[in-house]
Amino acid sequence: AVDDAGIIDGKARDNVGRKLAEFESRTGAEIVVATVPSLQGTDIETYAVALANNWRLGQDGKNNGAILLIAPNAGKVAIQASEGLRDRLTDEVMLRIIRETLVPRLAADDIVGGVSGGIDDMIWALTGPAQRAVHASATRMAQAAQPSSSGGLNFPALTGRVVDEAGILDSAMRAALTQALSDLEVKSTDQLVV
């Protein structure tokens, strides 16, 4: 992770770095998280493509790199994937990750949760079952939007791996649980919710 904007604390940056290094060693694909203080007068998509090209993300000849770019001072976020990853990390999937994971968490000032969740979603899209990767977010949204057919009970919406409707978990505990569940999902491909 390259945190030029200085918004990710050291421990979180190390955790993201380990997660990305593990993903790269397993798959050969490269994902980079970058934060920048300025887009230097360009839109975020142009900047993300230029940065990914400048850094030559991915393996030579495989075109298998992706970047998650955050420009906090501009209030912008983007995900760009090279052609070698576009069969799984499609425009639709990247847009869903931005809308459903990154924007809500970043808007709530949960930078670490946004970055970690965004990376988890990107990794899942690239390594999970293909149909699930494309449709998982839409399914979650549809399920959350549908009224419950559980005898009139109202259940909270599935908004992430840790749903604390009662408000009894502090942010550190939610983050630790989210990380533990994410790590378990990477190892087992099972999805768990607490």
Short mmCIF file of N, CA and C in Angstrom, two decimals:
data_model
loop_
_atom_site.label_atom_id
_atom_site.label_comp_id
_atom_site.label_asym_id
_atom_site.label_seq_id
_atom_site.Cartn_x
_atom_site.Cartn_y
_atom_site.Cartn_z
N ALA A 1 0.84 -1.17 0.00
CA ALA A 1 0.00 0.00 0.00
C ALA A 1 0.89 1.23 0.00
N VAL A 2 0.57 2.17 -0.86
CA VAL A 2 1.29 3.42 -0.95
C VAL A 2 0.35 4.51 -0.46
N ASP A 3 0.64 5.05 0.72
CA ASP A 3 -0.26 5.98 1.38
C ASP A 3 0.30 7.40 1.35
N ASP A 4 0.39 7.98 0.16
CA ASP A 4 0.91 9.34 0.04
C ASP A 4 0.01 10.37 0.70
N ALA A 5 -1.28 10.07 0.85
CA ALA A 5 -2.20 11.01 1.49
C ALA A 5 -2.14 10.90 3.02
N GLY A 6 -1.46 9.87 3.54
CA GLY A 6 -1.29 9.72 4.97
C GLY A 6 -2.58 9.45 5.73
N ILE A 7 -3.46 8.61 5.18
CA ILE A 7 -4.75 8.37 5.84
C ILE A 7 -4.87 6.98 6.45
N ILE A 8 -3.89 6.11 6.21
CA ILE A 8 -3.95 4.73 6.72
C ILE A 8 -2.86 4.58 7.77
N ASP A 9 -3.23 4.17 9.00
CA ASP A 9 -2.22 4.04 10.04
C ASP A 9 -1.28 2.88 9.73
N GLY A 10 -0.12 2.90 10.37
CA GLY A 10 0.94 1.93 10.08
C GLY A 10 0.53 0.48 10.21
N LYS A 11 -0.18 0.14 11.29
CA LYS A 11 -0.59 -1.26 11.49
C LYS A 11 -1.54 -1.71 10.38
N ALA A 12 -2.50 -0.86 10.05
CA ALA A 12 -3.45 -1.20 8.99
C ALA A 12 -2.74 -1.32 7.65
N ARG A 13 -1.79 -0.42 7.39
CA ARG A 13 -1.03 -0.48 6.14
C ARG A 13 -0.25 -1.79 6.06
N ASP A 14 0.34 -2.21 7.18
CA ASP A 14 1.06 -3.49 7.22
C ASP A 14 0.12 -4.66 6.96
N ASN A 15 -1.07 -4.63 7.59
CA ASN A 15 -2.05 -5.71 7.39
C ASN A 15 -2.50 -5.80 5.93
N VAL A 16 -2.78 -4.65 5.33
CA VAL A 16 -3.17 -4.63 3.92
C VAL A 16 -2.02 -5.15 3.06
N GLY A 17 -0.81 -4.72 3.36
CA GLY A 17 0.36 -5.18 2.61
C GLY A 17 0.53 -6.69 2.67
N ARG A 18 0.34 -7.26 3.86
CA ARG A 18 0.44 -8.72 4.01
C ARG A 18 -0.64 -9.44 3.21
N LYS A 19 -1.86 -8.91 3.30
CA LYS A 19 -2.98 -9.52 2.57
C LYS A 19 -2.72 -9.50 1.07
N LEU A 20 -2.22 -8.37 0.56
CA LEU A 20 -1.96 -8.25 -0.87
C LEU A 20 -0.79 -9.11 -1.31
N ALA A 21 0.25 -9.21 -0.46
CA ALA A 21 1.40 -10.06 -0.79
C ALA A 21 0.98 -11.53 -0.83
N GLU A 22 0.12 -11.94 0.11
CA GLU A 22 -0.38 -13.33 0.12
C GLU A 22 -1.19 -13.61 -1.14
N PHE A 23 -2.05 -12.67 -1.51
CA PHE A 23 -2.85 -12.82 -2.72
C PHE A 23 -1.94 -12.95 -3.94
N GLU A 24 -0.93 -12.10 -4.03
CA GLU A 24 -0.02 -12.15 -5.19
C GLU A 24 0.76 -13.46 -5.23
N SER A 25 1.20 -13.94 -4.06
CA SER A 25 1.96 -15.20 -4.07
C SER A 25 1.08 -16.39 -4.46
N ARG A 26 -0.23 -16.33 -4.12
CA ARG A 26 -1.15 -17.41 -4.47
C ARG A 26 -1.57 -17.38 -5.94
N THR A 27 -1.74 -16.17 -6.48
CA THR A 27 -2.36 -16.05 -7.81
C THR A 27 -1.44 -15.51 -8.89
N GLY A 28 -0.40 -14.80 -8.49
CA GLY A 28 0.47 -14.14 -9.48
C GLY A 28 -0.05 -12.78 -9.89
N ALA A 29 -1.31 -12.47 -9.57
CA ALA A 29 -1.88 -11.16 -9.89
C ALA A 29 -1.47 -10.15 -8.82
N GLU A 30 -1.42 -8.89 -9.21
CA GLU A 30 -0.99 -7.85 -8.28
C GLU A 30 -2.08 -6.80 -8.10
N ILE A 31 -2.42 -6.55 -6.83
CA ILE A 31 -3.34 -5.47 -6.48
C ILE A 31 -2.55 -4.49 -5.63
N VAL A 32 -2.70 -3.21 -5.92
CA VAL A 32 -2.04 -2.17 -5.15
C VAL A 32 -3.10 -1.20 -4.64
N VAL A 33 -2.94 -0.77 -3.39
CA VAL A 33 -3.77 0.29 -2.81
C VAL A 33 -2.90 1.53 -2.79
N ALA A 34 -3.46 2.63 -3.29
CA ALA A 34 -2.73 3.90 -3.27
C ALA A 34 -3.65 5.01 -2.81
N THR A 35 -3.12 5.90 -1.98
CA THR A 35 -3.84 7.11 -1.63
C THR A 35 -2.97 8.27 -2.08
N VAL A 36 -3.60 9.29 -2.61
CA VAL A 36 -2.87 10.46 -3.10
C VAL A 36 -3.53 11.73 -2.57
N PRO A 37 -2.72 12.74 -2.25
CA PRO A 37 -3.29 13.99 -1.74
C PRO A 37 -3.93 14.83 -2.84
N SER A 38 -3.54 14.58 -4.10
CA SER A 38 -4.05 15.40 -5.21
C SER A 38 -4.12 14.56 -6.47
N LEU A 39 -5.11 14.85 -7.30
CA LEU A 39 -5.25 14.21 -8.61
C LEU A 39 -4.57 15.04 -9.70
N GLN A 40 -3.92 16.12 -9.30
CA GLN A 40 -3.14 16.96 -10.20
C GLN A 40 -3.95 17.44 -11.39
N GLY A 41 -5.18 17.80 -11.14
CA GLY A 41 -6.01 18.39 -12.18
C GLY A 41 -6.69 17.41 -13.12
N THR A 42 -6.58 16.09 -12.88
CA THR A 42 -7.24 15.10 -13.74
C THR A 42 -8.39 14.45 -12.99
N ASP A 43 -9.21 13.70 -13.71
CA ASP A 43 -10.24 12.93 -13.02
C ASP A 43 -9.59 11.67 -12.45
N ILE A 44 -10.25 11.04 -11.50
CA ILE A 44 -9.64 9.93 -10.77
C ILE A 44 -9.40 8.71 -11.65
N GLU A 45 -10.30 8.45 -12.61
CA GLU A 45 -10.11 7.28 -13.48
C GLU A 45 -8.85 7.45 -14.34
N THR A 46 -8.67 8.63 -14.90
CA THR A 46 -7.48 8.91 -15.72
C THR A 46 -6.22 8.77 -14.87
N TYR A 47 -6.26 9.32 -13.67
CA TYR A 47 -5.11 9.25 -12.77
C TYR A 47 -4.80 7.79 -12.42
N ALA A 48 -5.85 7.00 -12.11
CA ALA A 48 -5.64 5.60 -11.73
C ALA A 48 -5.01 4.80 -12.87
N VAL A 49 -5.49 5.00 -14.08
CA VAL A 49 -4.93 4.30 -15.24
C VAL A 49 -3.47 4.71 -15.45
N ALA A 50 -3.21 6.01 -15.37
CA ALA A 50 -1.84 6.51 -15.58
C ALA A 50 -0.90 5.98 -14.50
N LEU A 51 -1.36 5.96 -13.25
CA LEU A 51 -0.54 5.46 -12.15
C LEU A 51 -0.26 3.97 -12.31
N ALA A 52 -1.29 3.19 -12.64
CA ALA A 52 -1.11 1.74 -12.85
C ALA A 52 -0.14 1.48 -14.00
N ASN A 53 -0.25 2.26 -15.07
CA ASN A 53 0.68 2.10 -16.20
C ASN A 53 2.10 2.49 -15.81
N ASN A 54 2.22 3.59 -15.06
CA ASN A 54 3.54 4.04 -14.62
C ASN A 54 4.21 3.01 -13.73
N TRP A 55 3.44 2.39 -12.85
CA TRP A 55 3.98 1.38 -11.95
C TRP A 55 4.11 0.01 -12.60
N ARG A 56 3.56 -0.15 -13.80
CA ARG A 56 3.60 -1.43 -14.52
C ARG A 56 3.08 -2.58 -13.65
N LEU A 57 1.86 -2.40 -13.17
CA LEU A 57 1.27 -3.39 -12.28
C LEU A 57 1.02 -4.71 -13.01
N GLY A 58 1.17 -5.80 -12.29
CA GLY A 58 0.95 -7.13 -12.85
C GLY A 58 2.24 -7.71 -13.40
N GLN A 59 2.14 -8.95 -13.82
CA GLN A 59 3.30 -9.65 -14.37
C GLN A 59 3.48 -9.30 -15.84
N ASP A 60 4.73 -9.23 -16.27
CA ASP A 60 5.00 -8.99 -17.69
C ASP A 60 4.33 -10.05 -18.53
N GLY A 61 3.64 -9.61 -19.57
CA GLY A 61 2.99 -10.52 -20.50
C GLY A 61 1.63 -11.04 -20.03
N LYS A 62 1.30 -10.86 -18.77
CA LYS A 62 0.01 -11.38 -18.27
C LYS A 62 -1.01 -10.28 -18.07
N ASN A 63 -0.55 -9.02 -17.97
CA ASN A 63 -1.48 -7.90 -17.86
C ASN A 63 -2.49 -8.15 -16.73
N ASN A 64 -1.97 -8.50 -15.53
CA ASN A 64 -2.84 -8.91 -14.43
C ASN A 64 -2.65 -8.07 -13.17
N GLY A 65 -2.78 -6.77 -13.32
CA GLY A 65 -2.67 -5.87 -12.18
C GLY A 65 -3.94 -5.07 -11.97
N ALA A 66 -4.13 -4.61 -10.73
CA ALA A 66 -5.29 -3.77 -10.41
C ALA A 66 -4.86 -2.76 -9.35
N ILE A 67 -5.57 -1.65 -9.33
CA ILE A 67 -5.28 -0.61 -8.35
C ILE A 67 -6.57 -0.12 -7.72
N LEU A 68 -6.51 0.08 -6.41
CA LEU A 68 -7.59 0.73 -5.68
C LEU A 68 -7.00 2.09 -5.27
N LEU A 69 -7.54 3.15 -5.82
CA LEU A 69 -7.00 4.50 -5.61
C LEU A 69 -7.99 5.34 -4.82
N ILE A 70 -7.48 5.99 -3.78
CA ILE A 70 -8.30 6.90 -2.97
C ILE A 70 -7.63 8.27 -2.99
N ALA A 71 -8.43 9.28 -3.32
CA ALA A 71 -7.99 10.67 -3.28
C ALA A 71 -8.88 11.39 -2.27
N PRO A 72 -8.52 11.33 -0.97
CA PRO A 72 -9.41 11.83 0.07
C PRO A 72 -9.71 13.33 -0.04
N ASN A 73 -8.75 14.13 -0.44
CA ASN A 73 -8.98 15.57 -0.53
C ASN A 73 -9.97 15.93 -1.64
N ALA A 74 -10.06 15.07 -2.65
CA ALA A 74 -11.03 15.28 -3.73
C ALA A 74 -12.32 14.52 -3.45
N GLY A 75 -12.32 13.66 -2.42
CA GLY A 75 -13.50 12.86 -2.11
C GLY A 75 -13.79 11.83 -3.19
N LYS A 76 -12.75 11.26 -3.79
CA LYS A 76 -12.92 10.33 -4.91
C LYS A 76 -12.23 9.01 -4.63
N VAL A 77 -12.77 7.95 -5.24
CA VAL A 77 -12.19 6.62 -5.15
C VAL A 77 -12.39 5.93 -6.50
N ALA A 78 -11.43 5.10 -6.89
CA ALA A 78 -11.54 4.37 -8.16
C ALA A 78 -10.86 3.02 -8.03
N ILE A 79 -11.34 2.09 -8.84
CA ILE A 79 -10.68 0.80 -9.00
C ILE A 79 -10.45 0.63 -10.49
N GLN A 80 -9.25 0.26 -10.87
CA GLN A 80 -8.94 -0.02 -12.26
C GLN A 80 -8.27 -1.39 -12.33
N ALA A 81 -8.62 -2.16 -13.33
CA ALA A 81 -8.03 -3.49 -13.52
C ALA A 81 -7.53 -3.61 -14.94
N SER A 82 -6.39 -4.24 -15.09
CA SER A 82 -5.86 -4.46 -16.43
C SER A 82 -6.63 -5.58 -17.13
N GLU A 83 -6.41 -5.69 -18.39
CA GLU A 83 -7.19 -6.61 -19.24
C GLU A 83 -7.15 -8.06 -18.75
N GLY A 84 -6.03 -8.48 -18.18
CA GLY A 84 -5.91 -9.86 -17.72
C GLY A 84 -6.81 -10.22 -16.54
N LEU A 85 -7.38 -9.22 -15.88
CA LEU A 85 -8.27 -9.46 -14.74
C LEU A 85 -9.71 -9.10 -15.02
N ARG A 86 -9.98 -8.53 -16.19
CA ARG A 86 -11.30 -7.98 -16.49
C ARG A 86 -12.39 -9.03 -16.68
N ASP A 87 -12.02 -10.30 -16.84
CA ASP A 87 -13.05 -11.32 -16.94
C ASP A 87 -13.76 -11.51 -15.60
N ARG A 88 -13.09 -11.23 -14.50
CA ARG A 88 -13.69 -11.38 -13.16
C ARG A 88 -13.90 -10.03 -12.47
N LEU A 89 -12.99 -9.11 -12.69
CA LEU A 89 -13.09 -7.78 -12.09
C LEU A 89 -13.64 -6.84 -13.16
N THR A 90 -14.91 -7.06 -13.48
CA THR A 90 -15.57 -6.31 -14.55
C THR A 90 -15.93 -4.90 -14.06
N ASP A 91 -16.35 -4.06 -14.99
CA ASP A 91 -16.81 -2.71 -14.61
C ASP A 91 -17.93 -2.80 -13.59
N GLU A 92 -18.85 -3.73 -13.81
CA GLU A 92 -19.99 -3.90 -12.90
C GLU A 92 -19.53 -4.27 -11.50
N VAL A 93 -18.60 -5.20 -11.40
CA VAL A 93 -18.10 -5.63 -10.10
C VAL A 93 -17.35 -4.50 -9.42
N MET A 94 -16.49 -3.80 -10.17
CA MET A 94 -15.73 -2.70 -9.57
C MET A 94 -16.66 -1.60 -9.08
N LEU A 95 -17.69 -1.29 -9.85
CA LEU A 95 -18.65 -0.26 -9.46
C LEU A 95 -19.40 -0.68 -8.19
N ARG A 96 -19.77 -1.94 -8.10
CA ARG A 96 -20.46 -2.43 -6.89
C ARG A 96 -19.56 -2.33 -5.67
N ILE A 97 -18.30 -2.68 -5.82
CA ILE A 97 -17.35 -2.58 -4.70
C ILE A 97 -17.24 -1.13 -4.25
N ILE A 98 -17.16 -0.23 -5.20
CA ILE A 98 -17.07 1.20 -4.86
C ILE A 98 -18.33 1.66 -4.16
N ARG A 99 -19.48 1.35 -4.73
CA ARG A 99 -20.76 1.84 -4.18
C ARG A 99 -21.14 1.19 -2.86
N GLU A 100 -20.90 -0.11 -2.73
CA GLU A 100 -21.41 -0.85 -1.57
C GLU A 100 -20.40 -1.02 -0.44
N THR A 101 -19.13 -0.93 -0.75
CA THR A 101 -18.12 -1.14 0.29
C THR A 101 -17.33 0.14 0.56
N LEU A 102 -16.71 0.67 -0.47
CA LEU A 102 -15.80 1.79 -0.26
C LEU A 102 -16.51 3.08 0.14
N VAL A 103 -17.46 3.52 -0.65
CA VAL A 103 -18.10 4.81 -0.39
C VAL A 103 -18.77 4.85 0.99
N PRO A 104 -19.58 3.84 1.37
CA PRO A 104 -20.21 3.93 2.70
C PRO A 104 -19.19 3.98 3.84
N ARG A 105 -18.16 3.17 3.75
CA ARG A 105 -17.18 3.14 4.85
C ARG A 105 -16.32 4.40 4.86
N LEU A 106 -15.89 4.86 3.70
CA LEU A 106 -15.09 6.07 3.66
C LEU A 106 -15.92 7.27 4.11
N ALA A 107 -17.19 7.30 3.73
CA ALA A 107 -18.07 8.40 4.15
C ALA A 107 -18.27 8.40 5.66
N ALA A 108 -18.19 7.23 6.28
CA ALA A 108 -18.33 7.10 7.73
C ALA A 108 -16.99 7.29 8.43
N ASP A 109 -15.98 7.72 7.69
CA ASP A 109 -14.62 7.93 8.21
C ASP A 109 -13.96 6.63 8.66
N ASP A 110 -14.40 5.52 8.10
CA ASP A 110 -13.80 4.22 8.40
C ASP A 110 -12.84 3.88 7.26
N ILE A 111 -11.71 4.58 7.24
CA ILE A 111 -10.73 4.42 6.17
C ILE A 111 -10.21 2.99 6.12
N VAL A 112 -9.80 2.49 7.29
CA VAL A 112 -9.24 1.13 7.35
C VAL A 112 -10.27 0.10 6.92
N GLY A 113 -11.50 0.24 7.40
CA GLY A 113 -12.56 -0.69 7.01
C GLY A 113 -12.87 -0.61 5.53
N GLY A 114 -12.84 0.59 4.98
CA GLY A 114 -13.10 0.77 3.54
C GLY A 114 -12.02 0.11 2.71
N VAL A 115 -10.77 0.39 3.05
CA VAL A 115 -9.66 -0.20 2.29
C VAL A 115 -9.66 -1.71 2.43
N SER A 116 -9.77 -2.20 3.66
CA SER A 116 -9.75 -3.64 3.89
C SER A 116 -10.93 -4.32 3.20
N GLY A 117 -12.12 -3.75 3.34
CA GLY A 117 -13.30 -4.31 2.70
C GLY A 117 -13.21 -4.28 1.19
N GLY A 118 -12.69 -3.18 0.65
CA GLY A 118 -12.52 -3.08 -0.80
C GLY A 118 -11.56 -4.13 -1.34
N ILE A 119 -10.46 -4.31 -0.62
CA ILE A 119 -9.47 -5.33 -1.01
C ILE A 119 -10.09 -6.72 -0.90
N ASP A 120 -10.80 -6.98 0.19
CA ASP A 120 -11.46 -8.29 0.35
C ASP A 120 -12.39 -8.56 -0.81
N ASP A 121 -13.18 -7.56 -1.18
CA ASP A 121 -14.14 -7.73 -2.29
C ASP A 121 -13.43 -7.96 -3.62
N MET A 122 -12.33 -7.24 -3.84
CA MET A 122 -11.57 -7.44 -5.08
C MET A 122 -10.98 -8.85 -5.13
N ILE A 123 -10.40 -9.27 -4.02
CA ILE A 123 -9.81 -10.62 -3.96
C ILE A 123 -10.89 -11.67 -4.16
N TRP A 124 -12.04 -11.47 -3.52
CA TRP A 124 -13.14 -12.43 -3.66
C TRP A 124 -13.58 -12.50 -5.12
N ALA A 125 -13.71 -11.35 -5.77
CA ALA A 125 -14.14 -11.33 -7.17
C ALA A 125 -13.14 -12.08 -8.05
N LEU A 126 -11.87 -11.99 -7.72
CA LEU A 126 -10.84 -12.61 -8.54
C LEU A 126 -10.61 -14.08 -8.22
N THR A 127 -10.96 -14.51 -7.02
CA THR A 127 -10.65 -15.90 -6.64
C THR A 127 -11.86 -16.74 -6.31
N GLY A 128 -13.01 -16.10 -6.05
CA GLY A 128 -14.22 -16.84 -5.70
C GLY A 128 -14.86 -17.44 -6.94
N PRO A 129 -15.88 -18.27 -6.74
CA PRO A 129 -16.61 -18.81 -7.88
C PRO A 129 -17.12 -17.70 -8.79
N ALA A 130 -16.98 -17.87 -10.08
CA ALA A 130 -17.26 -16.81 -11.06
C ALA A 130 -18.67 -16.23 -10.92
N GLN A 131 -19.67 -17.04 -10.88
CA GLN A 131 -21.03 -16.54 -10.80
C GLN A 131 -21.24 -15.75 -9.51
N ARG A 132 -20.67 -16.26 -8.44
CA ARG A 132 -20.80 -15.60 -7.16
C ARG A 132 -20.12 -14.24 -7.18
N ALA A 133 -18.95 -14.16 -7.82
CA ALA A 133 -18.22 -12.90 -7.87
C ALA A 133 -19.02 -11.83 -8.59
N VAL A 134 -19.68 -12.19 -9.65
CA VAL A 134 -20.43 -11.22 -10.44
C VAL A 134 -21.73 -10.83 -9.75
N HIS A 135 -22.38 -11.78 -9.09
CA HIS A 135 -23.72 -11.53 -8.57
C HIS A 135 -23.83 -11.39 -7.06
N ALA A 136 -22.75 -11.56 -6.32
CA ALA A 136 -22.84 -11.54 -4.85
C ALA A 136 -23.38 -10.23 -4.32
N SER A 137 -22.88 -9.13 -4.81
CA SER A 137 -23.33 -7.84 -4.29
C SER A 137 -24.79 -7.59 -4.64
N ALA A 138 -25.19 -7.89 -5.85
CA ALA A 138 -26.58 -7.68 -6.26
C ALA A 138 -27.51 -8.55 -5.43
N THR A 139 -27.10 -9.77 -5.14
CA THR A 139 -27.91 -10.67 -4.33
C THR A 139 -28.07 -10.11 -2.93
N ARG A 140 -26.96 -9.63 -2.34
CA ARG A 140 -27.04 -9.06 -1.00
C ARG A 140 -27.98 -7.86 -0.99
N MET A 141 -27.88 -7.01 -2.00
CA MET A 141 -28.74 -5.84 -2.06
C MET A 141 -30.21 -6.24 -2.20
N ALA A 142 -30.46 -7.20 -3.07
CA ALA A 142 -31.84 -7.64 -3.29
C ALA A 142 -32.41 -8.26 -2.02
N GLN A 143 -31.61 -9.06 -1.33
CA GLN A 143 -32.09 -9.68 -0.10
C GLN A 143 -32.37 -8.63 0.97
N ALA A 144 -31.50 -7.63 1.06
CA ALA A 144 -31.69 -6.58 2.06
C ALA A 144 -32.93 -5.74 1.75
N ALA A 145 -33.23 -5.56 0.46
CA ALA A 145 -34.35 -4.72 0.06
C ALA A 145 -35.69 -5.44 0.18
N GLN A 146 -35.67 -6.77 0.15
CA GLN A 146 -36.92 -7.51 0.19
C GLN A 146 -37.46 -7.58 1.62
N PRO A 147 -38.76 -7.45 1.76
CA PRO A 147 -39.33 -7.60 3.10
C PRO A 147 -39.13 -9.04 3.59
N SER A 148 -38.98 -9.17 4.86
CA SER A 148 -38.77 -10.48 5.44
C SER A 148 -40.03 -11.32 5.34
N SER A 149 -39.85 -12.61 5.03
CA SER A 149 -41.00 -13.51 5.02
C SER A 149 -40.87 -14.46 6.20
N SER A 150 -40.32 -13.96 7.30
CA SER A 150 -40.06 -14.79 8.47
C SER A 150 -41.06 -14.52 9.58
N GLY A 151 -42.33 -14.73 9.28
CA GLY A 151 -43.36 -14.58 10.30
C GLY A 151 -43.48 -13.18 10.86
N GLY A 152 -43.23 -12.16 10.04
CA GLY A 152 -43.38 -10.79 10.49
C GLY A 152 -42.19 -10.24 11.25
N LEU A 153 -41.12 -11.01 11.42
CA LEU A 153 -39.93 -10.52 12.10
C LEU A 153 -39.17 -9.59 11.17
N ASN A 154 -38.61 -8.54 11.72
CA ASN A 154 -37.79 -7.61 10.95
C ASN A 154 -36.33 -7.83 11.28
N PHE A 155 -35.57 -8.27 10.31
CA PHE A 155 -34.16 -8.54 10.50
C PHE A 155 -33.34 -7.38 9.97
N PRO A 156 -32.17 -7.13 10.56
CA PRO A 156 -31.31 -6.07 10.03
C PRO A 156 -30.78 -6.48 8.65
N ALA A 157 -30.45 -5.48 7.85
CA ALA A 157 -29.88 -5.74 6.53
C ALA A 157 -28.47 -6.29 6.69
N LEU A 158 -28.10 -7.19 5.82
CA LEU A 158 -26.75 -7.74 5.81
C LEU A 158 -25.85 -6.69 5.17
N THR A 159 -25.13 -5.95 6.00
CA THR A 159 -24.33 -4.83 5.53
C THR A 159 -22.84 -5.11 5.53
N GLY A 160 -22.45 -6.28 5.92
CA GLY A 160 -21.03 -6.63 5.96
C GLY A 160 -20.87 -7.94 6.70
N ARG A 161 -19.64 -8.25 7.06
CA ARG A 161 -19.37 -9.51 7.74
C ARG A 161 -19.77 -9.44 9.22
N VAL A 162 -19.80 -8.23 9.78
CA VAL A 162 -20.18 -8.05 11.17
C VAL A 162 -21.36 -7.09 11.21
N VAL A 163 -22.52 -7.59 11.64
CA VAL A 163 -23.72 -6.76 11.74
C VAL A 163 -23.99 -6.57 13.23
N ASP A 164 -23.84 -5.35 13.72
CA ASP A 164 -24.00 -5.04 15.13
C ASP A 164 -25.18 -4.10 15.31
N GLU A 165 -26.37 -4.62 15.06
CA GLU A 165 -27.59 -3.83 15.15
C GLU A 165 -27.82 -3.32 16.58
N ALA A 166 -27.36 -4.06 17.58
CA ALA A 166 -27.55 -3.66 18.97
C ALA A 166 -26.55 -2.60 19.41
N GLY A 167 -25.49 -2.41 18.63
CA GLY A 167 -24.49 -1.41 18.96
C GLY A 167 -23.63 -1.76 20.17
N ILE A 168 -23.35 -3.05 20.37
CA ILE A 168 -22.60 -3.46 21.56
C ILE A 168 -21.10 -3.66 21.29
N LEU A 169 -20.71 -3.64 20.02
CA LEU A 169 -19.31 -3.83 19.69
C LEU A 169 -18.66 -2.48 19.38
N ASP A 170 -17.47 -2.26 19.95
CA ASP A 170 -16.78 -1.02 19.59
C ASP A 170 -16.12 -1.21 18.22
N SER A 171 -15.64 -0.13 17.63
CA SER A 171 -15.11 -0.20 16.27
C SER A 171 -13.90 -1.12 16.18
N ALA A 172 -13.07 -1.16 17.22
CA ALA A 172 -11.90 -2.04 17.19
C ALA A 172 -12.32 -3.51 17.15
N MET A 173 -13.34 -3.87 17.94
CA MET A 173 -13.82 -5.25 17.95
C MET A 173 -14.45 -5.61 16.61
N ARG A 174 -15.26 -4.69 16.03
CA ARG A 174 -15.87 -4.95 14.72
C ARG A 174 -14.77 -5.15 13.67
N ALA A 175 -13.74 -4.31 13.72
CA ALA A 175 -12.65 -4.43 12.75
C ALA A 175 -11.91 -5.75 12.92
N ALA A 176 -11.66 -6.14 14.18
CA ALA A 176 -10.96 -7.41 14.43
C ALA A 176 -11.78 -8.59 13.96
N LEU A 177 -13.08 -8.58 14.25
CA LEU A 177 -13.96 -9.66 13.79
C LEU A 177 -14.03 -9.70 12.27
N THR A 178 -14.16 -8.53 11.65
CA THR A 178 -14.22 -8.46 10.19
C THR A 178 -12.94 -9.05 9.59
N GLN A 179 -11.80 -8.69 10.15
CA GLN A 179 -10.52 -9.19 9.64
C GLN A 179 -10.42 -10.71 9.83
N ALA A 180 -10.80 -11.19 10.99
CA ALA A 180 -10.73 -12.63 11.25
C ALA A 180 -11.63 -13.40 10.29
N LEU A 181 -12.84 -12.90 10.07
CA LEU A 181 -13.75 -13.56 9.14
C LEU A 181 -13.23 -13.50 7.72
N SER A 182 -12.66 -12.36 7.35
CA SER A 182 -12.09 -12.22 6.02
C SER A 182 -10.95 -13.21 5.81
N ASP A 183 -10.07 -13.30 6.80
CA ASP A 183 -8.95 -14.25 6.70
C ASP A 183 -9.45 -15.67 6.56
N LEU A 184 -10.49 -16.02 7.32
CA LEU A 184 -11.07 -17.35 7.24
C LEU A 184 -11.66 -17.60 5.86
N GLU A 185 -12.36 -16.60 5.31
CA GLU A 185 -12.95 -16.75 3.98
C GLU A 185 -11.88 -16.99 2.92
N VAL A 186 -10.75 -16.27 3.04
CA VAL A 186 -9.68 -16.44 2.07
C VAL A 186 -9.15 -17.87 2.11
N LYS A 187 -9.05 -18.43 3.32
CA LYS A 187 -8.51 -19.79 3.47
C LYS A 187 -9.52 -20.86 3.07
N SER A 188 -10.81 -20.63 3.34
CA SER A 188 -11.78 -21.70 3.15
C SER A 188 -12.80 -21.47 2.03
N THR A 189 -12.92 -20.26 1.54
CA THR A 189 -13.92 -19.82 0.56
C THR A 189 -15.33 -19.85 1.12
N ASP A 190 -15.49 -20.15 2.43
CA ASP A 190 -16.81 -20.06 3.07
C ASP A 190 -17.03 -18.62 3.51
N GLN A 191 -18.24 -18.17 3.48
CA GLN A 191 -18.54 -16.82 3.95
C GLN A 191 -19.28 -16.90 5.26
N LEU A 192 -18.77 -16.22 6.26
CA LEU A 192 -19.38 -16.22 7.59
C LEU A 192 -19.77 -14.81 7.96
N VAL A 193 -20.82 -14.70 8.76
CA VAL A 193 -21.29 -13.42 9.27
C VAL A 193 -21.51 -13.56 10.76
N VAL A 194 -21.11 -12.55 11.52
CA VAL A 194 -21.32 -12.53 12.97
C VAL A 194 -22.33 -11.46 13.27
#
